[in-house]
Tab-separated table of C-alpha atoms and ligand atoms in Angstrom:
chain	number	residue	atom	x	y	z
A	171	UNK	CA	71.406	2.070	45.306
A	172	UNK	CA	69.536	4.924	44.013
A	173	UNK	CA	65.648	5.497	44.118
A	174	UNK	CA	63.833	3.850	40.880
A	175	UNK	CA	62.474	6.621	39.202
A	176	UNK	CA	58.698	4.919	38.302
A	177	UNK	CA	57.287	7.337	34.965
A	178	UNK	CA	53.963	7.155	34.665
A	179	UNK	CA	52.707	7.655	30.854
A	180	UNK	CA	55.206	6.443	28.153
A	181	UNK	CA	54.481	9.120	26.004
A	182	UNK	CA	56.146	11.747	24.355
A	183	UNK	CA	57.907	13.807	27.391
A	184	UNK	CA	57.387	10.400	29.785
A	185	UNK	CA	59.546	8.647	27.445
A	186	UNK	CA	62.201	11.503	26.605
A	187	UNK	CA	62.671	12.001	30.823
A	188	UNK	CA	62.618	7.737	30.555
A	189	UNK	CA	65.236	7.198	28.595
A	190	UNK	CA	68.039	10.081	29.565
A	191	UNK	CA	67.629	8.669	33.079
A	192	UNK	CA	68.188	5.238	31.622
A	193	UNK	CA	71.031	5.973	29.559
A	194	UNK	CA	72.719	7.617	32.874
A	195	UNK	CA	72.246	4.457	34.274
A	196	UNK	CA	69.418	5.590	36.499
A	197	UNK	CA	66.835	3.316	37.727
A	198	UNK	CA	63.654	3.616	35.924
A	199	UNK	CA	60.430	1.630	35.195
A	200	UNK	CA	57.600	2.784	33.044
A	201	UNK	CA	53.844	2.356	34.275
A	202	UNK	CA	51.855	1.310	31.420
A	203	UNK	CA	47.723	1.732	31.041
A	204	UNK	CA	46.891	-2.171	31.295
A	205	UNK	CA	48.079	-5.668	30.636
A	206	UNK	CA	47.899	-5.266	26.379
A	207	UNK	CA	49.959	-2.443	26.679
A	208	UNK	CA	52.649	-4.121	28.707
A	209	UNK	CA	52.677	-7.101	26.380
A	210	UNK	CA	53.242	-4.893	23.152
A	211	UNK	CA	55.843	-2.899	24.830
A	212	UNK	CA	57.672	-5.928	25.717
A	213	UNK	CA	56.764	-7.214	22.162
A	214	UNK	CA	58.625	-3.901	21.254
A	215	UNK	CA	62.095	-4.681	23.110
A	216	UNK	CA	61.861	-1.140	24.338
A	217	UNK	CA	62.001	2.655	24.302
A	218	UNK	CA	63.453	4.333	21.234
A	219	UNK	CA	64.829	8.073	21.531
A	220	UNK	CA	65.523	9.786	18.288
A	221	UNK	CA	67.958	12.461	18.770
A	222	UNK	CA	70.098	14.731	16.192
A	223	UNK	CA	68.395	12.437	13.637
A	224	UNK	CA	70.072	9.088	15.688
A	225	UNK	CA	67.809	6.604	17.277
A	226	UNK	CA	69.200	4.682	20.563
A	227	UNK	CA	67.301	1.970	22.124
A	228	UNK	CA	66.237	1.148	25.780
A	229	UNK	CA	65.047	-1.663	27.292
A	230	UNK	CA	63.680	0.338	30.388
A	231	UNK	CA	61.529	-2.505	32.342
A	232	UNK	CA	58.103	-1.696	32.491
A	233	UNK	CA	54.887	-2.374	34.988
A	234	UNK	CA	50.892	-2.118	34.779
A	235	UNK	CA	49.527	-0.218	37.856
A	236	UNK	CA	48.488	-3.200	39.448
A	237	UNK	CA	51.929	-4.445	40.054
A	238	UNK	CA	52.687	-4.098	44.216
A	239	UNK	CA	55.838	-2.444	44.104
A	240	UNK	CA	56.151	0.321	46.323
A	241	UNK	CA	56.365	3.569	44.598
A	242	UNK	CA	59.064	6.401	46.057
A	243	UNK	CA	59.147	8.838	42.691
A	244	UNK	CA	57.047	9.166	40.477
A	245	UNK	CA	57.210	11.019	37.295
A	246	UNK	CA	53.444	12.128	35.935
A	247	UNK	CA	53.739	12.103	32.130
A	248	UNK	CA	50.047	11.596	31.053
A	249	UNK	CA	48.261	14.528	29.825
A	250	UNK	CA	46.419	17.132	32.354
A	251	UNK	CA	43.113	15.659	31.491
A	252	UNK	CA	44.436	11.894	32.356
A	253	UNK	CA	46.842	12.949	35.359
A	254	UNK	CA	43.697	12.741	38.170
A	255	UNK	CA	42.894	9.277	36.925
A	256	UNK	CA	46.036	8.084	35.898
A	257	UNK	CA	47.196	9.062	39.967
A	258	UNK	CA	44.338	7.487	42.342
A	259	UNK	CA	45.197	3.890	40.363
A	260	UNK	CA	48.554	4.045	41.875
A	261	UNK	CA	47.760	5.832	44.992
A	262	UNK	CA	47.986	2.831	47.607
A	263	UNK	CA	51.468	1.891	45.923
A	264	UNK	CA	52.550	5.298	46.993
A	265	UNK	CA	55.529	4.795	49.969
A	266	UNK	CA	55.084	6.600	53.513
A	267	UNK	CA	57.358	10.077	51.995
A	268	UNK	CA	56.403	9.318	48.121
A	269	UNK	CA	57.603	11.990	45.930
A	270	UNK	CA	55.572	12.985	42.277
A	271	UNK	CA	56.639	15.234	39.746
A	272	UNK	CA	53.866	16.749	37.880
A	273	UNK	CA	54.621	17.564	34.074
A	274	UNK	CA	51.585	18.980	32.873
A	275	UNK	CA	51.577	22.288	31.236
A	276	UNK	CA	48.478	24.715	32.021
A	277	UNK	CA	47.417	24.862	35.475
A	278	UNK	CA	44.729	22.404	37.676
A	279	UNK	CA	45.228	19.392	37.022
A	280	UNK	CA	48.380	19.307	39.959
A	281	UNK	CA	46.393	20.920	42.571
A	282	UNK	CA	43.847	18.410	42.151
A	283	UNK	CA	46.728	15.246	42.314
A	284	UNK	CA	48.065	17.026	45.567
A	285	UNK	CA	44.740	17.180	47.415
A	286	UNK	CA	44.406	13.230	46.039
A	287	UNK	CA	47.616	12.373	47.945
A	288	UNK	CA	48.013	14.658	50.708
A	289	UNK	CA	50.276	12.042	52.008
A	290	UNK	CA	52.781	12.781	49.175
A	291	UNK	CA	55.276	15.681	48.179
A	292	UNK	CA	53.997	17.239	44.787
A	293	UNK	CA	56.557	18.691	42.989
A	294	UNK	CA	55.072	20.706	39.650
A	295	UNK	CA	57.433	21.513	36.785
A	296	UNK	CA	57.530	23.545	33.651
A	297	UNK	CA	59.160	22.765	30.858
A	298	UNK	CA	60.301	24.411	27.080
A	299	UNK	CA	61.698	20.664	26.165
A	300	UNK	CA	59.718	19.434	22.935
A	301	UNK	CA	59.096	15.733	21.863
A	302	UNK	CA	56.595	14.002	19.710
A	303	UNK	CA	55.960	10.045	19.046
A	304	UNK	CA	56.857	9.097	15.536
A	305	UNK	CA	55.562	5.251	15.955
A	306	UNK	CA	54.453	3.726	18.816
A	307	UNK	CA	57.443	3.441	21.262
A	308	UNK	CA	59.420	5.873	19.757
A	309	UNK	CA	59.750	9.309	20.419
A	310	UNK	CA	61.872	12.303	18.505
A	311	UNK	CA	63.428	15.180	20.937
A	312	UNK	CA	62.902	18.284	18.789
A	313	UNK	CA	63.306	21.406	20.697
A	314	UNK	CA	66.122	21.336	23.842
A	315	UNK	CA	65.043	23.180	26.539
A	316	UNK	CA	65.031	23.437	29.722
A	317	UNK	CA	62.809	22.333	32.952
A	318	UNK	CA	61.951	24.428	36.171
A	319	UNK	CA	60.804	22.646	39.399
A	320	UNK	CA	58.747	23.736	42.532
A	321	UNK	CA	57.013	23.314	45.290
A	322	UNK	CA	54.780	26.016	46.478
A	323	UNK	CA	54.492	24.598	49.945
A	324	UNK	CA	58.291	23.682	51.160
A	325	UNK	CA	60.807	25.801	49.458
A	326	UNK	CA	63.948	23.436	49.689
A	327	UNK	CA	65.358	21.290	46.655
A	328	UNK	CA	65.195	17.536	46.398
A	329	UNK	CA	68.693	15.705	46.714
A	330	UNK	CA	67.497	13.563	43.720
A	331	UNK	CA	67.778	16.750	41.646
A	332	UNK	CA	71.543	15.116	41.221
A	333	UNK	CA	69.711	12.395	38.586
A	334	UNK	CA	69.265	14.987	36.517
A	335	UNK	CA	72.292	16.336	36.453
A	336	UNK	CA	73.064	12.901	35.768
A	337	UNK	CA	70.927	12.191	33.096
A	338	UNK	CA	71.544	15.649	31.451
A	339	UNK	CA	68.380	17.119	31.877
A	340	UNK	CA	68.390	20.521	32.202
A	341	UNK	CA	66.641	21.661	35.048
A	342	UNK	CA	66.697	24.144	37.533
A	343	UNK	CA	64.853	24.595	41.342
A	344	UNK	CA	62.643	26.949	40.972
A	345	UNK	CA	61.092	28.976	43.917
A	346	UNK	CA	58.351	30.797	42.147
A	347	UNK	CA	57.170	27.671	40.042
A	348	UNK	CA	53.458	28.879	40.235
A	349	UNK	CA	54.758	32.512	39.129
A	350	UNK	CA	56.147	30.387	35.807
A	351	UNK	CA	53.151	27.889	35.420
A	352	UNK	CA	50.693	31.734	35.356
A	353	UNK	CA	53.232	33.303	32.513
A	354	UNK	CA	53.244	30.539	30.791
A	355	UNK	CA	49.493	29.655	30.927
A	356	UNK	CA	49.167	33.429	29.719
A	357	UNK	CA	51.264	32.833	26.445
A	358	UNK	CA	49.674	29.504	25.498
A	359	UNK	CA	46.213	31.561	26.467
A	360	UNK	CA	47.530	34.267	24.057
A	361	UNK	CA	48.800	32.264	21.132
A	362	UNK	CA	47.379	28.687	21.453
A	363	UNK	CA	43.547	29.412	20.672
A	364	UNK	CA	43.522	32.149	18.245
A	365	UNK	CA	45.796	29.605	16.011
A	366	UNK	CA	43.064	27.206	15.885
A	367	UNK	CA	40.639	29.965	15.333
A	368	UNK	CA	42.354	31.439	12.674
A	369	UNK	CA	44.356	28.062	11.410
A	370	UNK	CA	47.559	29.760	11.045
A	371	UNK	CA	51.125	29.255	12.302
A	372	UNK	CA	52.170	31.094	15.462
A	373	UNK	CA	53.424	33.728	12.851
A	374	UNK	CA	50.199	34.452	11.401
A	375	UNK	CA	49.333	36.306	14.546
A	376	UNK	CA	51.152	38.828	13.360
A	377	UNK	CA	47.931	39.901	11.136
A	378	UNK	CA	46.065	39.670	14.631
A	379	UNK	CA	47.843	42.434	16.563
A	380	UNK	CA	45.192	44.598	17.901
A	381	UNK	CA	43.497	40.968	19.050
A	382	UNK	CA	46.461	39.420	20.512
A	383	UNK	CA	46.800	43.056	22.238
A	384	UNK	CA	43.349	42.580	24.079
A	385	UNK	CA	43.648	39.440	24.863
A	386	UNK	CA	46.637	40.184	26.675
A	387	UNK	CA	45.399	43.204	28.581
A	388	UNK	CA	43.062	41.252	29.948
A	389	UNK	CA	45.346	38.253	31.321
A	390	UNK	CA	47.070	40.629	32.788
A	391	UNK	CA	44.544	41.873	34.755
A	392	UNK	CA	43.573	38.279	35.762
A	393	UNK	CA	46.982	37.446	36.694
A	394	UNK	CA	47.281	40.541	39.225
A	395	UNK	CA	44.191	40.299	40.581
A	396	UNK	CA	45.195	35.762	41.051
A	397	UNK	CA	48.542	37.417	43.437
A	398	UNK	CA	50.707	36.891	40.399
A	399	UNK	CA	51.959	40.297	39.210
A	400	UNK	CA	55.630	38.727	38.362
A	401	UNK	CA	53.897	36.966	35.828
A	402	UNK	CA	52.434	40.134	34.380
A	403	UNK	CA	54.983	41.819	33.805
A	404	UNK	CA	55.518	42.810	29.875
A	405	UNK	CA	53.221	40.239	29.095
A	406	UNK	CA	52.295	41.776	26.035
A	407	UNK	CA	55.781	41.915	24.734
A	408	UNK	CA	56.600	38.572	25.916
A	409	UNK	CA	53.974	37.142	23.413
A	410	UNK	CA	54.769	39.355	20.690
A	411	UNK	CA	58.667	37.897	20.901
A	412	UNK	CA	57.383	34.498	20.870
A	413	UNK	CA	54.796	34.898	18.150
A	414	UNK	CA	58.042	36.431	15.994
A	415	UNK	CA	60.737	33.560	18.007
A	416	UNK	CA	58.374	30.851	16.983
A	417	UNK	CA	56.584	32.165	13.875
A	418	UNK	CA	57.203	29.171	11.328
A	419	UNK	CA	55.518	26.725	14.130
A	420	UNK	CA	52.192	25.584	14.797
A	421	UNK	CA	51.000	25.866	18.115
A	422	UNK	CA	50.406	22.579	20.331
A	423	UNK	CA	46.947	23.208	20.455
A	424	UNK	CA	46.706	23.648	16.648
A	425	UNK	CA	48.826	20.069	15.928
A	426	UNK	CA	46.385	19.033	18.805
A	427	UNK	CA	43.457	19.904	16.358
A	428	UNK	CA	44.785	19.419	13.089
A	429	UNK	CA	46.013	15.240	14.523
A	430	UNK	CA	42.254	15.146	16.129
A	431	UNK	CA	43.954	14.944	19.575
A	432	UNK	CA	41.883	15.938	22.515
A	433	UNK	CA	43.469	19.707	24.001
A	434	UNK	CA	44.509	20.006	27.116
A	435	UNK	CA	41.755	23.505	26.669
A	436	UNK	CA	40.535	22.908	30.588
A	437	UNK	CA	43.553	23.749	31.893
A	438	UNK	CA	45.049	26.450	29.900
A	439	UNK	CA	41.882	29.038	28.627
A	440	UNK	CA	39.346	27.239	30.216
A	441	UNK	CA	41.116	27.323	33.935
A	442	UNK	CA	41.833	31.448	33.187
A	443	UNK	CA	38.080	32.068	32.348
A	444	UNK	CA	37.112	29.639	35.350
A	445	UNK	CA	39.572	31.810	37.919
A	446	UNK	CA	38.511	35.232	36.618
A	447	UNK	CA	34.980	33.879	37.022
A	448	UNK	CA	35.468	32.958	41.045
A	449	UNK	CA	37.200	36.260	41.272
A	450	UNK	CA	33.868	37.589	39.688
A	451	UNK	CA	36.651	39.708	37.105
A	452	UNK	CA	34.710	40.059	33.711
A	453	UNK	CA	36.666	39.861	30.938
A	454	UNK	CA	35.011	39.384	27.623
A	455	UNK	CA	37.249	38.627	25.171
A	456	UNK	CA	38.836	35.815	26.899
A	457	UNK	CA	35.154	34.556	27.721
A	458	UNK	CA	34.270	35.083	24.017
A	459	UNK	CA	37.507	33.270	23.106
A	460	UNK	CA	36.558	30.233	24.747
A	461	UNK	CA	33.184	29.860	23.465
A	462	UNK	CA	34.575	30.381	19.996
A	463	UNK	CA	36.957	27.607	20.838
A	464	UNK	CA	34.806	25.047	22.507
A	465	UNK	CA	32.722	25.498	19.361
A	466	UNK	CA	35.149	25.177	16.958
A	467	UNK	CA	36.441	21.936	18.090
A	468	UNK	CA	32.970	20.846	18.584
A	469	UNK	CA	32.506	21.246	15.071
A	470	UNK	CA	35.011	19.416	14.596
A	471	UNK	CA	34.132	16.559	16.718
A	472	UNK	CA	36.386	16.898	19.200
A	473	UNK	CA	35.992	17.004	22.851
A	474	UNK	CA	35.181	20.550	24.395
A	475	UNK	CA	36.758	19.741	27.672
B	229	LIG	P1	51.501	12.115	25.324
B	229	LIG	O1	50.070	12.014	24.899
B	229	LIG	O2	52.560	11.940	24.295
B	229	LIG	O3	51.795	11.065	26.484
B	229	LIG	C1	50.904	10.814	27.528
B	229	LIG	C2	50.961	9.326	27.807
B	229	LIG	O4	50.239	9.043	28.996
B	229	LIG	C3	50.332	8.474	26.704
B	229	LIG	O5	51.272	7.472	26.306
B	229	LIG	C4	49.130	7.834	27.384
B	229	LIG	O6	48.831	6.545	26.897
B	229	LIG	C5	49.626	7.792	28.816
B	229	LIG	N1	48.553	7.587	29.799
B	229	LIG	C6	47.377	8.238	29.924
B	229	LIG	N2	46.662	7.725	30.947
B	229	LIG	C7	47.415	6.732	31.480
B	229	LIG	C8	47.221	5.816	32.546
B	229	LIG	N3	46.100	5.823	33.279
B	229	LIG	N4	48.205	4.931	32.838
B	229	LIG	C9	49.333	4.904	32.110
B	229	LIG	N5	49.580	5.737	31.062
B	229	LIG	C10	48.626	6.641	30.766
B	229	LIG	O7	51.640	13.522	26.048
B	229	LIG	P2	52.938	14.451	26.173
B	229	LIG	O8	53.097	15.223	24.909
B	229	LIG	O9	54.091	13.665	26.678
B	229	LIG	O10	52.443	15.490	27.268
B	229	LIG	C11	52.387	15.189	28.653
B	229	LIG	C12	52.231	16.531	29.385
B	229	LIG	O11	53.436	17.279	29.211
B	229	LIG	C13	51.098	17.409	28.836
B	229	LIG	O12	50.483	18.106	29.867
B	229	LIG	C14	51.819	18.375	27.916
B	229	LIG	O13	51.156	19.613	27.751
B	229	LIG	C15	53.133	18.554	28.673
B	229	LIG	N6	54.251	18.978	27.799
B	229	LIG	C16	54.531	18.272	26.660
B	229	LIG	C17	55.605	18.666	25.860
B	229	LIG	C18	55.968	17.920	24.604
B	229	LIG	O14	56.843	18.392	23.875
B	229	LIG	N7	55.393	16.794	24.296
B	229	LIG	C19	56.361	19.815	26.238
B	229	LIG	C20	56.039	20.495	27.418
B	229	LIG	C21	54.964	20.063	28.191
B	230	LIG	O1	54.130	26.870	24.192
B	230	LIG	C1	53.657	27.075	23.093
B	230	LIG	C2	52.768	26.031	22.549
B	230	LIG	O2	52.710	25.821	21.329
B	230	LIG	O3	52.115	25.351	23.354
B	230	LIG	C3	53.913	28.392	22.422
B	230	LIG	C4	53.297	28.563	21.075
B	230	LIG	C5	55.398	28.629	22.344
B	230	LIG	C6	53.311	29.488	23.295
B	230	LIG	O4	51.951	29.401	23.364
């Protein structure tokens, strides 16, 4: 019998990695918030997956945190500003050998689960997969992709990779997962805030050149000076081909904003500005860029943080 997969946050990627496992006949089981939760999901019957414009339904069994099951895997699914929280309620259901797999984009947020369960294996990925919710439950997979995993501290791949291969996910061990979560911090630093700013589509950068330029120039000299010159490399052009690749879009951060989500801002611009700062690098523009940010969604009432 296989290891149950636990997924922790039956949200938008939590639920896409949820039901693919499910469907390969992989043992899962969600961790929901609290006790309402659980009884609307189970109101719900289920998970549903929208794909190719076809919904499937899946009854994956579900769990609040308090539940004493001993946990083995666990997939983090909860956003980078819930993950610390979201971890220390399940931390004394975590088995002697317990393995997580941290799904958070941006950077922080899985250094500070691994130092909250040193007892643990923290695996951090990276992934180009896109999903949104649709209804509560229900979640469309709009942009196939693929998912790189890593651990900084013990180079050699999980056997449970084999779910995934199971369940279709494509994924691949990566052994330079921190040199991938620094490039693409860099691009979502690049692209992410000056769409808010200037309320455009990734496209509309394209008026913003000599901007995006700077901006760029200077994450590349905080990403060499942070040990991570791999992640430098043609930055600069590397945006510019995604601004072109993905100009009809909106950035996450701007559907963040424009849905009056919270931003995951901490851990993408803010944690560059923080690390340049402890390196005692000075770089204005990406300074200037967060205050402009951090006040623009204050004016709009949203969090800051
Ligand atoms: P989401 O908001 O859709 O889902 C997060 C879920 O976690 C929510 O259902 C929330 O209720 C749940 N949650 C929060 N705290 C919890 C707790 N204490 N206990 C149980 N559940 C809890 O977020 P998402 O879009 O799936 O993003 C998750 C992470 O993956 C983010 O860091 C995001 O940047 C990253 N990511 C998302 C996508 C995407 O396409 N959605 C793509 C790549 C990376
Ligand atoms: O990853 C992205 C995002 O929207 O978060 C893009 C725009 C592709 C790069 O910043």
């Amino acid at each position: 019998m296989s290891t149950t997969w636990h997924v922790l946050g039956a949200g938008s990627l939590g639920t896409l990695w949820a039901t693919r496992l499910a469907r390969a006949g992989v043992p899962v089981r969600l961790v929901l918030r609290d006790t309402t939760r659980l009884q609307a999901y189970e109101a719900s019957g289920g998970l549903t997956l929208v794909e190719h414009g076809e919904a499937q339904h899946y009854a994956v069994p579900a769990e609040t945190a308090d539940s004493t099951q001993p946990i083995n895997r666990l997939l983090v699914a909860c956003k980078a500003y819930d993950t610390e929280s979201a971890v220390a309620r399940l931390a004394p259901r975590l088995a002697p050998g317990a393995e997580l797999i941290l799904l958070q984009n941006g950077l922080g947020s899985q250094d500070a689960v691994a130092a909250q369960v040193p007892q643990a294996r923290c695996i951090y990925a990276s992934s180009t997969e896109g999903a949104f919710r649709d209804g509560d439950w229900r979640v469309v997979f709009a942009g196939h992709g693929f998912t790189w995993l890593g651990d900084a501290s013990h180079p050699v791949a999980p056997i449970w990779l084999d779910d995934l291969s199971t369940a279709s996910i494509p994924h691949e061990w990566s052994t330079d997962i921190l040199t991938r979560l620094w490039r693409k911090l860099a691009l979502n630093c690049a692209i992410n805030p000056l769409t808010v700013l200037h309320d455009c589509r990734n496209g509309g950068l394209q008026q913003h050149h000599c901007e995006v330029a700077t901006l760029c120039g200077e994450l590349v000299e905080l990403l060499e000076r942070c040990g991570q010159p791999a992640a430098a490399e043609n930055l600069q052009q590397e945006v510019e081909r995604v601004i072109h690749a993905t100009a009809a879009n909106y950035s996450s951060m701007h559907q963040d904003v424009t849905s009056k989500r919270r931003t995951e801002i901490s851990y993408l611009l803010g944690y560059a500005c923080k690390v340049a700062g402890r390196h005692q690098l000075n770089l204005p523009h990406l300074n200037q860029l967060e205050s402009r940010l951090i006040a623009r969604l204050q004016s709009l009432g949203l969090p800051s943080d």
